XYZ file of C-alpha atoms in Angstrom:
681
model
C -45.658 -27.024 8.980
C -42.150 -26.309 7.724
C -40.007 -29.234 6.682
C -36.661 -29.488 8.558
C -34.624 -28.181 5.605
C -36.930 -25.235 5.056
C -36.827 -24.444 8.753
C -33.008 -24.500 8.663
C -32.988 -22.063 5.751
C -35.368 -19.736 7.560
C -33.207 -19.808 10.642
C -29.979 -19.456 8.683
C -30.920 -16.600 6.379
C -31.301 -13.820 8.988
C -28.105 -14.986 10.676
C -26.163 -14.799 7.418
C -27.368 -11.274 6.787
C -25.092 -10.313 9.661
C -22.364 -12.992 9.882
C -21.190 -13.948 6.411
C -18.535 -16.483 7.517
C -20.329 -19.840 7.207
C -17.423 -22.179 7.942
C -13.709 -22.237 8.687
C -11.631 -25.178 7.520
C -8.279 -25.512 9.320
C -5.992 -27.590 7.078
C -2.764 -27.318 9.072
C -1.681 -26.399 12.576
C 1.961 -26.502 13.632
C 4.492 -24.857 15.963
C 5.828 -21.486 14.776
C 9.598 -21.608 14.273
C 9.931 -25.061 15.828
C 8.213 -23.979 19.026
C 10.693 -21.218 19.894
C 9.717 -19.347 23.057
C 9.471 -15.544 22.967
C 10.060 -14.233 26.480
C 7.103 -14.331 28.839
C 4.685 -14.969 25.955
C 6.146 -18.378 25.256
C 5.801 -20.226 21.966
C 3.504 -19.512 19.023
C 1.557 -21.714 16.620
C 0.598 -21.143 12.991
C -2.786 -22.161 11.603
C -3.688 -22.217 7.946
C -6.855 -23.053 6.047
C -9.872 -21.748 4.140
C -12.737 -19.443 5.070
C -16.090 -19.966 3.349
C -18.515 -17.050 3.058
C -22.129 -16.613 1.957
C -23.827 -13.242 1.732
C -27.381 -12.165 0.962
C -27.073 -9.814 -2.053
C -30.127 -7.887 -0.799
C -28.747 -7.301 2.692
C -27.285 -4.145 4.161
C -23.941 -5.946 4.428
C -23.854 -6.341 0.621
C -25.204 -2.988 -0.488
C -21.780 -1.482 -1.185
C -20.414 -4.451 -3.161
C -20.536 -3.497 -6.846
C -22.373 -5.962 -9.162
C -23.372 -8.222 -6.244
C -26.980 -8.200 -7.448
C -25.915 -9.873 -10.706
C -23.831 -12.614 -9.052
C -25.041 -16.236 -9.150
C -26.678 -17.447 -5.938
C -27.050 -20.831 -4.244
C -30.295 -22.597 -3.435
C -30.831 -20.265 -0.473
C -30.391 -17.100 -2.533
C -26.922 -16.407 -1.145
C -23.714 -15.497 -2.979
C -20.857 -17.824 -2.062
C -17.099 -17.148 -2.114
C -14.015 -18.378 -0.279
C -10.358 -17.708 0.407
C -7.367 -18.681 2.530
C -6.370 -17.502 5.980
C -3.201 -17.677 8.071
C -3.067 -17.037 11.809
C -0.003 -16.947 14.065
C -0.877 -16.769 17.757
C 0.511 -17.597 21.218
C 0.005 -21.245 22.134
C -1.149 -20.130 25.583
C -3.839 -17.523 24.978
C -3.558 -16.250 28.553
C 0.061 -15.226 27.939
C -0.740 -13.111 24.878
C -1.896 -9.495 25.006
C -5.417 -10.334 23.696
C -4.974 -8.163 20.592
C -5.110 -9.482 17.031
C -3.504 -7.541 14.190
C -4.896 -8.430 10.747
C -2.803 -7.408 7.765
C -4.206 -6.592 4.332
C -1.972 -8.817 2.208
C -0.163 -6.726 -0.421
C -0.814 -8.524 -3.723
C -0.923 -11.768 -1.772
C 2.281 -11.043 0.164
C 3.039 -9.826 3.663
C 4.803 -6.603 4.632
C 4.699 -7.537 8.320
C 7.975 -9.349 7.653
C 10.426 -6.453 7.392
C 8.204 -3.943 9.165
C 7.161 -5.485 12.509
C 9.584 -8.390 12.560
C 12.308 -9.784 10.347
C 12.630 -13.397 9.275
C 15.919 -14.739 7.989
C 14.330 -16.731 5.168
C 11.150 -14.837 4.256
C 7.507 -15.452 5.188
C 5.408 -16.927 2.350
C 1.689 -16.802 3.162
C 1.154 -19.957 1.125
C 3.706 -21.816 3.270
C 3.941 -19.883 6.564
C 5.270 -22.826 8.530
C 8.516 -22.873 6.552
C 10.103 -19.997 8.483
C 13.149 -21.277 10.365
C 14.486 -18.231 12.237
C 13.920 -14.566 13.077
C 16.496 -11.786 12.938
C 14.202 -9.538 14.998
C 11.527 -11.054 17.267
C 10.324 -7.880 19.044
C 6.755 -8.236 17.766
C 6.339 -11.741 19.182
C 7.749 -10.768 22.552
C 4.902 -8.255 22.807
C 2.281 -11.008 22.695
C 0.206 -10.058 19.632
C -1.676 -12.517 17.474
C -1.519 -11.792 13.767
C -3.602 -12.941 10.842
C -4.096 -12.633 7.113
C -7.143 -13.425 4.993
C -7.360 -13.578 1.208
C -9.156 -10.554 -0.235
C -7.780 -9.909 -3.733
C -9.580 -11.770 -6.510
C -8.206 -12.741 -9.940
C -4.988 -14.129 -8.506
C -3.363 -17.427 -9.463
C -4.334 -20.631 -7.598
C -0.928 -20.764 -5.905
C -1.282 -17.179 -4.634
C -2.944 -15.848 -1.475
C -6.122 -14.502 -3.075
C -9.920 -14.809 -2.976
C -12.252 -16.894 -5.134
C -15.275 -14.792 -6.127
C -18.215 -15.394 -8.470
C -18.419 -13.854 -11.934
C -21.411 -11.717 -12.857
C -22.762 -12.021 -16.445
C -22.342 -8.308 -17.147
C -19.967 -6.436 -19.391
C -19.199 -2.841 -20.308
C -16.220 -0.677 -21.233
C -12.784 -1.662 -19.944
C -9.375 -0.057 -20.471
C -5.834 -1.408 -20.655
C -2.703 0.743 -20.795
C 0.837 -0.332 -21.606
C 4.246 0.835 -22.810
C 6.225 -0.663 -25.675
C 8.665 -2.365 -23.320
C 5.751 -4.389 -21.871
C 4.915 -5.893 -25.271
C 6.093 -9.265 -26.519
C 6.828 -11.099 -29.776
C 8.875 -8.375 -31.401
C 7.179 -5.512 -29.517
C 3.954 -5.829 -31.436
C 1.737 -7.950 -29.140
C 0.271 -7.421 -25.688
C -1.257 -10.068 -23.410
C -4.086 -8.507 -21.350
C -4.529 -10.943 -18.405
C -0.784 -11.551 -18.044
C -0.525 -7.846 -17.208
C -3.532 -7.766 -14.885
C -6.149 -6.543 -17.377
C -9.385 -8.213 -18.471
C -10.005 -10.174 -21.651
C -12.434 -8.782 -24.226
C -16.030 -9.969 -24.342
C -15.424 -11.147 -27.893
C -12.555 -11.035 -30.393
C -14.278 -8.900 -33.035
C -14.570 -5.622 -31.150
C -14.810 -3.343 -34.161
C -15.654 -0.402 -31.896
C -12.610 -0.946 -29.684
C -10.192 1.968 -29.795
C -6.411 1.982 -29.411
C -4.732 5.339 -28.836
C -1.100 6.388 -28.738
C -0.474 8.760 -25.827
C 2.361 11.116 -24.961
C 0.869 12.257 -21.625
C -1.814 10.945 -19.319
C -3.975 14.050 -19.674
C -3.773 14.011 -23.494
C -6.523 12.012 -25.270
C -3.856 10.749 -27.673
C -3.934 9.813 -31.364
C -6.191 7.011 -32.595
C -4.322 4.045 -34.053
C -6.238 2.970 -37.216
C -8.425 -0.039 -36.447
C -7.200 -1.929 -39.508
C -3.613 -1.879 -38.198
C -4.259 -4.006 -35.098
C -6.491 -6.869 -33.944
C -7.450 -9.076 -31.022
C -5.501 -12.287 -31.596
C -4.207 -15.492 -30.052
C -0.480 -15.509 -29.305
C 2.135 -18.147 -28.611
C 1.633 -17.584 -24.863
C -2.147 -17.098 -24.836
C -4.279 -19.138 -27.222
C -7.470 -17.216 -26.393
C -8.041 -14.646 -29.127
C -10.085 -12.467 -26.733
C -7.102 -11.899 -24.484
C -4.314 -10.347 -26.564
C -3.896 -7.692 -29.210
C -1.288 -7.436 -31.968
C -0.107 -4.527 -34.109
C 0.704 -4.945 -37.795
C 4.226 -3.714 -37.088
C 6.365 -3.293 -33.958
C 5.751 -0.259 -31.769
C 8.329 2.486 -31.374
C 10.497 2.091 -28.286
C 8.914 5.119 -26.587
C 5.296 4.247 -27.460
C 2.594 4.229 -24.803
C -0.887 2.895 -25.577
C -4.402 3.091 -24.161
C -6.935 0.480 -25.293
C -10.689 0.898 -24.641
C -12.840 -2.151 -25.403
C -15.855 -4.132 -24.186
C -14.739 -6.317 -21.302
C -15.628 -9.893 -20.431
C -18.076 -11.005 -17.724
C -17.058 -9.246 -14.517
C -15.794 -10.856 -11.280
C -17.433 -9.352 -8.177
C -14.233 -7.751 -6.927
C -15.780 -5.780 -4.049
C -16.327 -9.003 -2.113
C -12.694 -8.603 -1.026
C -13.688 -5.759 1.278
C -16.610 -7.798 2.617
C -14.296 -10.783 3.256
C -11.812 -8.655 5.207
C -14.636 -7.209 7.311
C -16.359 -10.518 7.946
C -13.196 -12.418 8.864
C -12.372 -9.785 11.492
C -15.955 -9.826 12.775
C -15.760 -13.620 12.993
C -12.741 -13.374 15.291
C -14.158 -10.561 17.384
C -17.868 -11.312 17.776
C -17.756 -15.134 17.614
C -21.260 -15.435 16.138
C -20.218 -18.702 14.505
C -17.903 -20.869 16.648
C -14.698 -22.061 14.994
C -11.182 -23.087 15.896
C -10.060 -19.500 15.232
C -12.339 -17.820 17.785
C -12.794 -20.555 20.384
C -10.302 -19.119 22.900
C -11.830 -16.322 25.011
C -9.943 -13.067 24.897
C -7.765 -13.780 21.842
C -9.336 -10.887 19.935
C -10.561 -8.575 22.674
C -9.157 -5.841 20.435
C -8.822 -6.198 16.659
C -6.576 -3.879 14.642
C -5.923 -3.634 10.911
C -2.575 -2.977 9.258
C -1.958 -2.214 5.618
C 1.250 -1.185 3.876
C 1.125 0.548 0.471
C -1.689 -1.231 -1.404
C -2.933 -2.515 1.958
C -3.023 0.992 3.398
C -4.973 2.286 0.422
C -7.351 -0.657 0.840
C -8.025 0.386 4.441
C -8.744 3.976 3.403
C -11.244 2.715 0.822
C -12.655 0.222 3.356
C -13.439 2.990 5.838
C -14.664 5.397 3.143
C -17.207 2.887 1.814
C -18.559 2.020 5.253
C -17.176 -1.506 5.561
C -16.067 -0.994 9.166
C -19.672 -1.584 10.217
C -20.098 -5.237 11.150
C -22.830 -7.246 12.904
C -25.749 -5.055 13.954
C -23.784 -2.028 12.798
C -21.030 -2.526 15.373
C -17.504 -1.253 14.774
C -15.244 -4.065 13.521
C -11.739 -2.605 13.774
C -11.021 -0.394 16.773
C -7.662 0.711 15.436
C -5.856 0.937 12.094
C -2.229 1.428 11.096
C -2.664 2.886 7.600
C 0.906 2.871 6.380
C 2.510 4.448 3.274
C -0.870 4.994 1.596
C -0.572 8.758 1.174
C -3.965 10.246 0.353
C -4.945 7.487 -2.057
C -7.495 4.717 -2.098
C -7.621 2.062 -4.803
C -9.250 0.203 -7.661
C -10.855 -2.356 -5.355
C -14.625 -2.179 -5.647
C -15.972 -1.319 -9.086
C -16.592 -3.209 -12.302
C -13.276 -4.328 -13.816
C -11.404 -3.296 -10.688
C -7.604 -3.498 -10.910
C -6.285 -3.832 -7.328
C -2.669 -3.890 -8.518
C -2.876 -0.404 -10.029
C -1.298 2.225 -7.785
C -1.651 5.684 -9.318
C -0.097 7.973 -11.909
C 3.248 8.065 -10.094
C 3.923 4.432 -11.031
C 2.351 4.613 -14.496
C -1.151 3.478 -13.506
C -2.787 5.714 -16.065
C -5.764 7.717 -14.681
C -7.178 4.856 -12.608
C -9.775 4.925 -9.831
C -7.010 5.098 -7.237
C -6.297 8.659 -6.104
C -9.791 10.066 -5.879
C -11.465 12.854 -3.911
C -12.111 13.008 -0.993
C -8.557 12.868 0.325
C -8.736 14.426 3.803
C -10.502 12.939 6.840
C -12.940 15.823 7.189
C -15.200 17.357 4.569
C -13.648 19.782 2.083
C -14.745 20.895 -1.411
C -13.116 19.342 -4.460
C -10.742 21.455 -6.548
C -13.612 22.448 -8.860
C -15.359 23.996 -5.847
C -18.111 21.394 -5.978
C -18.920 18.777 -3.381
C -18.267 18.684 0.350
C -16.992 15.283 1.409
C -14.448 13.671 3.721
C -12.914 10.219 3.887
C -14.546 9.462 7.249
C -18.071 10.701 6.463
C -19.715 7.253 6.385
C -17.868 6.036 9.465
C -18.822 9.175 11.399
C -22.465 8.726 10.398
C -22.407 5.033 11.392
C -20.392 5.643 14.586
C -17.738 3.184 13.375
C -14.678 5.454 13.109
C -11.563 3.533 14.206
C -8.607 5.188 15.847
C -6.260 5.716 12.939
C -2.528 6.188 12.691
C -1.499 7.377 9.243
C 2.174 6.481 8.938
C 3.952 7.793 5.868
C 7.392 7.907 4.340
C 8.981 10.646 2.254
C 7.761 8.882 -0.874
C 4.149 9.552 0.017
C 4.688 13.277 -0.561
C 6.509 12.644 -3.840
C 4.516 9.720 -5.223
C 1.320 9.258 -3.189
C -0.058 12.827 -2.939
C 0.251 12.953 0.847
C -0.042 16.734 1.076
C -3.760 16.358 0.299
C -4.173 14.681 3.697
C -3.297 18.038 5.231
C -4.535 20.727 2.826
C -7.596 21.782 0.908
C -7.617 20.394 -2.615
C -6.269 23.680 -3.996
C -3.264 23.397 -1.659
C -3.935 26.793 -0.083
C -5.299 26.062 3.386
C -4.555 23.534 6.149
C -7.125 20.847 6.931
C -7.337 19.090 10.292
C -7.247 15.345 10.713
C -10.205 13.526 12.198
C -10.426 13.734 15.984
C -9.359 10.085 16.292
C -6.533 10.260 13.749
C -2.800 10.899 14.020
C -0.277 11.448 11.230
C 3.357 10.422 11.620
C 5.734 11.326 8.825
C 9.127 9.589 8.869
C 11.609 11.908 7.161
C 14.028 10.482 4.637
C 12.414 7.046 4.355
C 11.509 5.564 0.939
C 8.279 3.710 0.213
C 10.156 0.576 -0.871
C 11.899 -0.512 2.325
C 15.292 -2.177 1.920
C 17.773 -3.760 4.268
C 20.479 -1.382 5.492
C 23.493 -1.512 3.217
C 21.532 -2.105 0.023
C 21.971 1.552 -0.891
C 25.473 0.489 -1.882
C 24.037 -1.025 -5.060
C 22.861 1.028 -8.001
C 19.284 0.176 -8.872
C 18.257 -1.058 -12.298
C 18.156 2.016 -14.560
C 18.395 4.271 -11.495
C 20.674 7.276 -11.649
C 21.586 7.236 -7.967
C 21.991 4.501 -5.339
C 18.775 3.356 -3.733
C 17.662 4.801 -0.398
C 17.781 2.166 2.376
C 16.625 4.264 5.336
C 14.664 1.947 7.671
C 13.614 4.409 10.385
C 9.933 3.770 9.663
C 10.218 -0.004 10.049
C 12.254 0.402 13.237
C 9.465 2.522 14.718
C 6.435 0.393 13.807
C 6.334 -1.759 16.933
C 6.354 1.390 19.051
C 3.489 2.821 16.999
C 1.548 -0.415 17.396
C 2.033 -0.302 21.163
C 0.969 3.360 21.164
C -2.170 2.419 19.227
C -2.972 -0.391 21.654
C -2.532 1.921 24.651
C -4.789 4.454 22.941
C -7.565 1.966 22.175
C -7.388 -0.305 25.218
C -6.307 2.110 27.962
C -7.274 5.473 26.419
C -3.688 6.755 26.745
C -3.175 9.346 24.021
C -0.355 8.613 21.552
C 2.320 11.186 20.649
C 0.900 14.170 18.779
C 0.922 14.321 14.987
C 4.349 14.978 13.457
C 4.147 16.276 9.895
C 5.361 19.272 7.874
C 3.335 22.450 8.242
C 1.812 24.294 5.307
C 3.674 27.521 4.548
C 6.868 26.650 6.439
C 7.987 23.046 5.978
C 5.310 21.868 3.492
C 6.054 23.723 0.278
C 6.047 23.689 -3.505
C 9.091 21.984 -5.039
C 10.295 25.390 -6.262
C 10.533 26.487 -2.625
C 12.178 23.294 -1.331
C 15.721 24.818 -1.436
C 17.645 21.649 -2.204
C 21.426 22.240 -1.963
C 23.519 22.495 -5.126
C 25.231 19.097 -4.938
C 27.370 18.540 -8.049
C 25.856 16.032 -10.479
C 22.462 15.838 -8.777
C 19.367 16.741 -10.792
C 16.280 17.553 -8.718
C 12.744 16.969 -10.110
C 10.704 20.091 -10.779
C 7.461 18.534 -9.494
C 6.007 15.323 -8.108
C 4.176 13.185 -10.685
C 0.947 15.003 -11.605
C -2.502 14.230 -10.225
C -5.743 15.335 -11.841
C -9.377 15.403 -10.815
C -10.960 12.480 -12.686
C -14.365 12.279 -14.330
C -15.255 8.579 -14.197
C -18.733 9.053 -15.650
C -22.238 9.336 -14.252
C -22.615 5.623 -13.484
C -19.514 5.327 -11.310
C -20.858 6.677 -8.019
C -24.230 4.940 -8.390
C -23.292 1.592 -9.967
C -19.498 1.354 -9.893
C -19.253 1.381 -13.697
C -16.522 3.592 -15.192
C -17.075 5.333 -18.523
C -13.855 4.810 -20.463
C -11.697 6.579 -21.291
C -11.864 8.700 -18.176
C -11.320 12.436 -18.498
C -8.693 14.430 -16.625
C -9.903 17.681 -15.094
C -8.016 20.321 -13.076
C -4.611 19.397 -11.723
C -4.211 19.222 -7.944
C -1.337 21.250 -6.456
C 0.975 18.819 -4.626
C 3.375 19.954 -1.938
C 6.517 18.329 -0.513
C 8.640 18.716 2.623
C 11.242 21.474 2.689
C 14.850 20.353 3.231
C 17.835 21.447 5.300
C 21.297 22.403 4.042
C 22.120 18.705 3.527
C 19.010 18.098 1.405
C 17.396 16.043 4.181
C 13.722 16.664 4.809
C 12.234 18.817 7.540
C 8.964 18.649 9.425
C 8.845 14.942 10.235
C 10.147 12.445 12.740
C 13.815 11.675 12.261
C 14.743 8.216 13.412
C 18.317 7.094 14.006
C 19.363 6.979 10.341
C 17.863 10.398 9.554
C 18.933 12.184 12.734
C 22.525 10.902 12.505
C 22.861 10.840 8.707
C 25.739 9.599 6.585
C 24.306 11.206 3.473
C 21.226 12.751 1.901
C 18.066 10.626 1.722
C 15.611 11.543 -1.040
C 12.215 10.195 -2.052
C 13.061 10.548 -5.744
C 15.515 9.020 -8.189
C 15.633 8.918 -11.972
C 14.855 6.054 -14.330
C 13.716 5.874 -17.954
C 13.878 9.188 -19.806
C 11.265 7.839 -22.255
C 8.683 8.013 -19.468
C 9.627 11.524 -18.325
C 6.668 13.164 -20.183
C 4.336 11.148 -17.935
C 5.976 12.588 -14.813
C 7.532 9.249 -13.902
C 10.344 9.259 -11.366
C 11.492 6.438 -9.124
C 9.398 7.741 -6.281
C 9.096 4.405 -4.504
C 12.829 3.723 -4.216
C 14.347 7.132 -3.573
C 18.069 7.843 -3.560
C 20.969 7.908 -1.142
C 23.662 10.524 -1.859
C 26.523 9.834 0.580
C 28.479 12.577 2.265
C 32.174 12.816 1.464
C 34.277 10.839 3.888
C 36.749 13.655 4.570
C 36.936 17.411 4.340
C 39.551 17.152 1.594
C 37.304 14.846 -0.442
C 34.392 17.250 0.008
C 36.345 20.301 -1.099
C 37.737 18.467 -4.126
C 34.187 17.593 -5.214
C 32.806 21.075 -4.422
C 30.153 19.457 -2.206
C 28.433 22.029 0.072
C 27.564 19.373 2.685
C 29.875 18.697 5.616
C 31.848 15.480 5.378
C 31.434 12.487 7.685
C 34.798 13.345 9.254
C 33.670 16.903 10.022
C 30.400 15.694 11.550
C 31.445 12.728 13.679
C 35.210 12.433 13.605
C 35.258 8.645 13.505
C 33.114 5.561 14.118
C 33.088 6.090 17.877
C 31.770 9.626 17.456
C 29.093 8.394 15.086
C 27.997 5.598 17.426
C 27.813 7.973 20.377
C 25.491 10.261 18.389
C 23.436 7.295 17.152
C 22.977 5.912 20.670
C 21.824 9.311 21.947
C 19.306 9.482 19.090
C 17.966 6.015 19.892
C 17.585 6.830 23.586
C 15.738 10.037 22.701
C 13.358 8.067 20.463
C 12.636 5.612 23.286
C 11.862 8.485 25.651
C 9.452 9.990 23.085
C 7.701 6.641 22.424
C 8.989 6.244 18.873
C 11.090 3.194 19.721
C 10.719 0.463 22.335
C 13.373 -0.124 24.964
C 13.609 -3.819 24.030
C 14.757 -2.743 20.541
C 17.636 -0.593 21.806
C 20.590 -2.950 21.389
C 19.302 -4.330 18.084
C 19.038 -0.856 16.525
C 22.383 0.274 17.938
C 23.976 -2.750 16.236
C 22.127 -1.913 13.018
C 23.527 1.628 13.069
C 27.024 0.175 13.451
C 26.479 -1.925 10.334
C 25.156 1.179 8.587
C 28.463 2.962 9.282
C 30.509 0.000 8.105
C 28.550 -0.410 4.868
C 28.684 3.286 4.053
C 32.412 3.578 4.639
C 33.015 0.695 2.220
C 30.943 2.454 -0.434
C 33.000 3.949 -3.284
C 30.195 5.646 -5.224
C 30.952 9.175 -4.029
C 34.037 10.127 -6.049
C 33.475 10.434 -9.767
C 30.553 8.035 -10.033
C 27.784 10.475 -9.181
C 28.355 12.691 -12.200
C 28.546 9.686 -14.530
C 25.340 8.202 -13.132
C 23.443 11.459 -13.571
C 24.205 11.777 -17.279
């Protein structure tokens, strides 16, 4: 006869193989924004606390988590981990729309604020109840619940991360850094302070430091007797920093391969995101988060930038299969991810790394397969698609890929649409749509901030917010698609051979003082070693293979991009919006451009000013006459967007007012005359 405890374990174990949330601890519950009511939905509340998980390392739910079999287990043979959650939901569940949107926190922060709504004082996930007011409350008037759950391990205790176990395994790791990231006279580098792993030990005689001039160049070996693993004034652990005998040159760039420390089980972040959503949706374990019927009748995922790449990797690896193989997320808004995935689920994963375009040197980020459906890799080998696992498991969500101009210039977005050799078009999955917002940068800014020159940037930053203005409409389109089977607007993206072209065929106008890049940052096929696909262990250094051809949108006579959706700022422009800018010339050999910020190149105010500057673009005066003419054109553009389901009618007056501020800010801007040529030097 089984003792009571043994019986409990027997009963619990099969349950946990499907539902890995074992408890939810709510530590605070308070009114959202002092109980402010949002139209018919009424007031919201914000809940915060901790989710505790336990997973059987031998179960199907754990099979794709790298190194899980080496993780320590509890008395029941289960791997334990935990992390925070935040939920903001209508106080009266019946007045909400019964749809929960879960965001993949971007390095522990939210992009919902600034994309779906706009707070006046910023939303901190570690203190969500501190928000006092909203500048734009559209999202809350629609009745959605929203939530976040910690998924990224190796974050600080005061950050919105995930606590995971450490496996007693170690193998090759790699750190990369430029001279300007070094400290103490430019001769020392702190590994964990820059996101990398400490060494397994401080001796490391076989560790190798190389000086690189390009990512695809193996580089020159720095003699081992000229550097060492050391303790520094900021890090007393000698396993965690290196020091050179003499300061590095100002343009130096290093790659360090060494034996890493015991490895955190980073892939549990994808399991946590899956299991939290399944907890809300399937209610296998009752908690305060899922006790109200109908709160999560539909569950969607949203990820911006890193979060979008996380969702692509999540679907690729089969994590959208939840209890009994059921689909977890019915819909996903995969935003500004381009064709990339991320360093999320392998040994020594580096979730903060984001690809070659932002100096993440040859990381497991932008990897084949890129397109939804199966295509060969550039070498001609393989036949794989991003959605293969989900198709096999019948767990494909309805996906909206939403991208900015930067995704073509810095996130390899053309590979969503073409074969890997760039020669032939490739269709999206049958349940996918692609919406490209022309002229929008990856790094969204408030209107008017283009009037400030960025740090080290040659041209003013691009502050086009058309993408953010359109996100609530896209969310409503996704909900109608999933819940009511009403098809969303068709894909809007440049077409191969006409508006999706090589940079040499882009035909950018000859604007005085403006230097156009000759190519996007390069992307190569990566050889991560034989153990990567089977065990998630990368053989360092990785080897760069053939280079993928990357295409970008063609432009019109103003230099503004073609082939995408033009929101109010792009369809009634006051200048040229680019997805590129220029920063450090020392990093130019690596293909680095400011592809996440982009540039704004204002039109001349008057015809006389334009002619004096020899600018081929019509002036603001020639286009609109005056502010009234501009506002009339802007209002017509906004009304057209509402009719085509790219804006919501309740946003109309707010966006009209925003366009008025856009005019006012631009007309105060004095960068046009004389300053452009100086900035470009």
